[in-house]
Amino acid sequence: MLIILLGPPGAGKGTQAEKIVEKFSLVYIATGDILRKAVKEGSTLGRKAREYMDQGQLVPDNLVVEIVRDRLMEPDCVNGALLDGFPRTVDQAVFLEQVLPDIETQVDRVLLIEVDENELIERLTGRRVCGDCGASFHVKYKPPRVRNVCDQCGGDLYQRDDDSLATVTERLEVYKNQTEPLVEFYEGRGVLEKIDGNQDIDDVSDQINSALEKL
Ligand code: ADP
Ligand code: AMP
């Protein structure tokens, strides 16, 4: 089973992914997390990706598709995976369709989480992320029990460099121009399901669970 989480930055994909992987026993693949780890480690991939990420631009397709293909080929993905932040361009989606037969799987559902733009800005600029386990919090909407400390692992929380107001604005623009065409692409494949992401975290989760239980 392959599920894709689609939606603008800040829509709540990572927040919902945590709940989905637990409930449906899927392997979680978030290209943003993989790229941030590469940047932190200073690997060749990280050095190439950094300049794009800092500016809120997409990392070139050829770098990203290799990562996803290799990860999907790993044995733990045999029972299914949840993709977050990939594909982000139509070319990436076409690439994904080409590699799926090799692992005998298909895209079962694309969950499009829709959120109003003002709310996205509020969510992104208030987001705090755990430097150790990647869990995400929000200063107002999902505050940790202890200020700047991760509820799950006790790690320190930090603000992502690309969650500054200037970069957020750029990322939302990039989403509209380069990623939104995927809505039509997956509508055409008959697998798109729209989720109202303006609701509370638990209500969004309920809507997602109903969509996935139908599968
Ligand atoms: P994405 O992975 O789509 O970029 P996140 O899951 O990291 O988005 O969520 C962005 C921010 O918004 C985080 O700080 C998160 O705690 C908060 N958030 C997520 N879902 C909701 C929601 N339904 N209502 C309010 N805040 C939310
Ligand atoms: P995210 O954590 O999903 O918000 O991604 C953070 C940043 O990583 C994005 O702004 C891009 O620079 C880069 N990135 C993540 N996924 C992709 C992708 N599929 N294609 C290109 N760039 C990506």
Coordinates of C-alpha atoms and ligand atoms in Angstrom, one line a residue:
M1 CA 0.0 0.0 0.0
L2 CA 1.3 3.4 -0.9
I3 CA -0.3 6.6 0.5
I4 CA 0.9 10.1 -0.4
L5 CA 0.3 13.2 1.7
L6 CA 0.0 16.2 -0.5
G7 CA -0.6 19.8 0.6
P8 CA 1.2 23.1 1.1
P9 CA 4.0 23.6 3.7
G10 CA 2.4 23.9 7.1
A11 CA -0.8 22.0 6.2
G12 CA -0.1 19.4 8.9
K13 CA 1.3 16.6 6.9
G14 CA 4.0 15.7 9.4
T15 CA 1.6 16.0 12.3
Q16 CA -0.9 13.6 10.7
A17 CA 1.8 11.3 9.4
E18 CA 2.8 10.4 12.9
K19 CA -0.8 9.2 13.6
I20 CA -1.2 7.4 10.2
V21 CA 2.0 5.3 10.4
E22 CA 1.1 4.2 13.9
K23 CA -2.5 3.2 13.0
F24 CA -1.8 1.6 9.6
S25 CA 1.7 0.3 10.2
L26 CA 3.3 2.0 7.3
V27 CA 6.9 3.1 6.8
Y28 CA 7.2 6.9 6.9
I29 CA 9.3 8.5 4.2
A30 CA 9.6 12.3 4.4
T31 CA 12.0 13.7 1.8
G32 CA 12.3 17.0 3.8
D33 CA 13.5 15.0 6.9
I34 CA 16.0 13.0 4.8
L35 CA 17.4 16.1 3.2
R36 CA 17.7 18.0 6.5
K37 CA 19.6 15.0 7.9
A38 CA 21.9 15.1 4.9
V39 CA 22.5 18.8 5.4
K40 CA 23.2 18.2 9.1
E41 CA 25.7 15.5 8.3
G42 CA 27.4 17.6 5.6
S43 CA 27.2 14.8 3.1
T44 CA 27.6 15.4 -0.7
L45 CA 23.8 15.4 -1.0
G46 CA 23.4 17.7 1.9
R47 CA 25.9 20.2 0.5
K48 CA 24.1 20.3 -2.8
A49 CA 20.6 20.5 -1.3
R50 CA 21.3 23.2 1.3
E51 CA 21.3 26.3 -0.9
Y52 CA 17.9 25.4 -2.4
M53 CA 16.4 24.6 1.0
D54 CA 17.6 27.8 2.6
Q55 CA 16.0 29.8 -0.2
G56 CA 12.7 27.9 0.0
Q57 CA 13.3 26.4 -3.4
L58 CA 12.8 22.8 -4.4
V59 CA 15.9 20.6 -4.5
P60 CA 16.4 19.5 -8.2
D61 CA 14.4 16.4 -9.1
N62 CA 17.3 14.2 -10.0
L63 CA 18.7 14.4 -6.5
V64 CA 15.4 13.7 -4.8
V65 CA 14.1 10.8 -6.9
E66 CA 17.1 8.7 -6.3
I67 CA 16.6 9.0 -2.5
V68 CA 13.0 7.9 -2.8
R69 CA 13.6 5.0 -5.2
D70 CA 16.4 3.6 -3.0
R71 CA 14.3 3.9 0.2
L72 CA 11.2 2.3 -1.4
M73 CA 13.4 -0.7 -2.4
E74 CA 14.4 -1.4 1.2
P75 CA 12.8 -4.6 2.6
D76 CA 10.8 -2.8 5.3
C77 CA 8.7 -1.1 2.7
V78 CA 7.2 -4.4 1.5
N79 CA 4.0 -3.8 3.5
G80 CA 3.6 -0.2 2.4
A81 CA 4.8 3.3 2.9
L82 CA 3.5 6.8 3.6
L83 CA 5.2 9.5 1.4
D84 CA 5.3 13.0 2.9
G85 CA 6.7 15.8 0.7
F86 CA 7.2 13.6 -2.3
P87 CA 6.3 13.9 -5.2
R88 CA 6.4 17.7 -5.3
T89 CA 6.5 18.1 -9.1
V90 CA 4.8 16.4 -12.0
D91 CA 8.1 15.0 -13.1
Q92 CA 8.7 13.4 -9.7
A93 CA 5.2 11.9 -9.9
V94 CA 5.9 10.4 -13.3
F95 CA 9.2 9.0 -12.1
L96 CA 7.4 7.4 -9.1
E97 CA 4.9 5.7 -11.5
Q98 CA 7.8 4.3 -13.4
V99 CA 9.5 2.7 -10.4
L100 CA 6.4 1.3 -8.7
P101 CA 6.1 -1.8 -10.9
D102 CA 9.6 -2.8 -9.8
I103 CA 8.3 -3.0 -6.2
E104 CA 5.0 -4.4 -7.2
T105 CA 3.0 -1.6 -5.7
Q106 CA 0.8 1.3 -6.7
V107 CA -0.4 4.7 -5.3
D108 CA -3.6 3.7 -3.4
R109 CA -4.6 7.2 -2.1
V110 CA -3.4 10.7 -2.3
L111 CA -4.6 12.8 0.7
L112 CA -4.7 16.5 -0.2
I113 CA -4.7 18.5 3.0
E114 CA -6.1 21.9 2.3
V115 CA -5.6 24.9 4.6
D116 CA -6.2 28.7 4.1
E117 CA -3.1 30.7 3.4
N118 CA -3.2 33.0 6.5
E119 CA -3.4 29.9 8.7
L120 CA -0.4 28.3 6.9
I121 CA 1.7 31.3 7.7
E122 CA 0.7 31.2 11.3
R123 CA 1.4 27.5 11.6
L124 CA 4.8 27.7 9.9
T125 CA 6.2 30.7 11.7
G126 CA 5.0 29.2 15.1
R127 CA 6.3 25.7 14.4
R128 CA 9.0 24.2 16.6
V129 CA 10.7 20.9 15.7
C130 CA 12.6 18.4 17.8
G131 CA 16.3 18.2 16.7
D132 CA 16.5 14.6 17.8
C133 CA 13.3 12.8 16.7
G134 CA 11.8 15.4 14.3
A135 CA 8.5 15.6 16.1
S136 CA 6.7 18.9 15.4
F137 CA 5.1 21.3 17.8
H138 CA 3.5 24.7 17.7
V139 CA 4.0 27.6 20.2
K140 CA 0.2 28.1 20.3
Y141 CA -1.7 25.2 18.7
K142 CA 0.5 22.3 20.0
P143 CA 2.7 23.5 22.7
P144 CA 5.1 21.0 24.3
R145 CA 4.5 20.2 28.0
V146 CA 7.8 21.8 28.9
R147 CA 8.9 24.9 26.9
N148 CA 11.3 24.0 24.1
V149 CA 11.5 20.3 25.2
C150 CA 10.2 17.5 23.1
D151 CA 7.3 15.6 24.7
Q152 CA 8.3 12.4 23.0
C153 CA 12.1 12.1 23.5
G154 CA 13.2 15.0 25.7
G155 CA 15.2 16.6 22.8
D156 CA 15.6 20.3 22.3
L157 CA 13.1 22.1 20.1
Y158 CA 14.3 24.5 17.4
Q159 CA 12.8 26.7 14.7
R160 CA 13.6 25.6 11.2
D161 CA 15.7 28.1 9.2
D162 CA 13.1 28.0 6.4
D163 CA 10.2 28.8 8.7
S164 CA 11.2 32.5 8.8
L165 CA 8.4 34.7 7.3
A166 CA 10.4 35.6 4.1
T167 CA 11.2 32.0 3.3
V168 CA 7.7 30.8 4.1
T169 CA 6.2 33.3 1.6
E170 CA 8.6 31.9 -1.0
R171 CA 7.8 28.3 -0.2
L172 CA 4.0 28.9 -0.5
E173 CA 4.7 30.5 -4.0
V174 CA 6.8 27.5 -5.0
Y175 CA 4.0 25.2 -3.9
K176 CA 1.4 27.0 -6.0
N177 CA 3.6 27.0 -9.1
Q178 CA 5.4 23.6 -9.0
T179 CA 3.4 21.3 -6.7
E180 CA -0.3 22.3 -7.1
P181 CA -0.4 20.8 -10.6
L182 CA -0.2 17.4 -8.9
V183 CA -3.8 17.9 -7.7
E184 CA -5.0 17.6 -11.3
F185 CA -2.5 14.9 -12.0
Y186 CA -3.8 12.6 -9.2
E187 CA -7.5 13.6 -9.8
G188 CA -6.9 12.2 -13.2
R189 CA -5.7 8.9 -11.7
G190 CA -8.8 8.7 -9.6
V191 CA -6.9 8.5 -6.3
L192 CA -7.2 12.0 -4.8
E193 CA -9.1 12.6 -1.6
K194 CA -9.5 16.1 -0.2
I195 CA -9.1 16.6 3.5
D196 CA -10.2 19.8 5.3
G197 CA -7.0 20.7 7.1
N198 CA -8.4 23.9 8.7
Q199 CA -9.9 21.8 11.5
D200 CA -8.4 20.8 14.8
I201 CA -5.6 18.2 14.7
D202 CA -7.9 15.4 16.0
D203 CA -10.7 16.3 13.6
V204 CA -8.3 16.2 10.6
S205 CA -7.1 12.8 11.8
D206 CA -10.7 11.5 12.0
Q207 CA -11.3 12.5 8.4
I208 CA -8.1 10.9 7.3
N209 CA -8.9 7.7 9.1
S210 CA -12.3 7.4 7.5
A211 CA -10.7 8.0 4.1
L212 CA -8.1 5.2 4.7
E213 CA -10.4 2.7 6.3
K214 CA -12.4 2.6 3.0
L215 CA -9.3 1.2 1.3
Ligands
ADP1 P1 3.8 20.1 7.2 O1 4.4 18.8 7.5 O2 2.6 19.9 6.3 O3 4.7 21.2 6.8 P2 3.4 20.2 10.1 O4 2.7 18.9 10.4 O5 4.8 20.4 10.5 O6 3.1 20.7 8.6 O7 2.5 21.4 10.8 C1 2.9 22.8 10.8 C2 2.6 23.4 12.1 O8 1.2 23.5 12.3 C3 3.2 22.6 13.3 O9 3.7 23.6 14.2 C4 2.0 21.8 13.8 O10 2.1 21.6 15.2 C5 0.8 22.8 13.5 N1 -0.4 22.1 13.1 C6 -0.5 20.9 12.4 N2 -1.8 20.6 12.2 C7 -2.5 21.6 12.8 C8 -4.0 21.8 13.0 N3 -4.9 21.0 12.5 N4 -4.3 22.9 13.7 C9 -3.4 23.8 14.2 N5 -2.1 23.6 14.1 C10 -1.6 22.5 13.4
AMP2 P1 9.5 19.9 4.0 O1 10.2 19.3 5.2 O2 8.7 18.9 3.3 O3 8.8 21.2 4.2 O4 10.7 20.2 3.0 C1 11.7 21.2 3.3 C2 12.5 21.5 2.0 O5 13.2 20.3 1.5 C3 11.7 22.0 0.8 O6 11.4 23.4 0.9 C4 12.6 21.7 -0.4 O7 13.7 22.6 -0.4 C5 13.2 20.3 0.1 N1 12.4 19.2 -0.4 C6 11.7 18.3 0.3 N2 11.1 17.4 -0.4 C7 11.4 17.7 -1.7 C8 11.0 17.2 -3.0 N3 10.2 16.1 -3.1 N4 11.5 17.8 -4.1 C9 12.3 18.9 -4.0 N5 12.7 19.4 -2.8 C10 12.2 18.9 -1.7

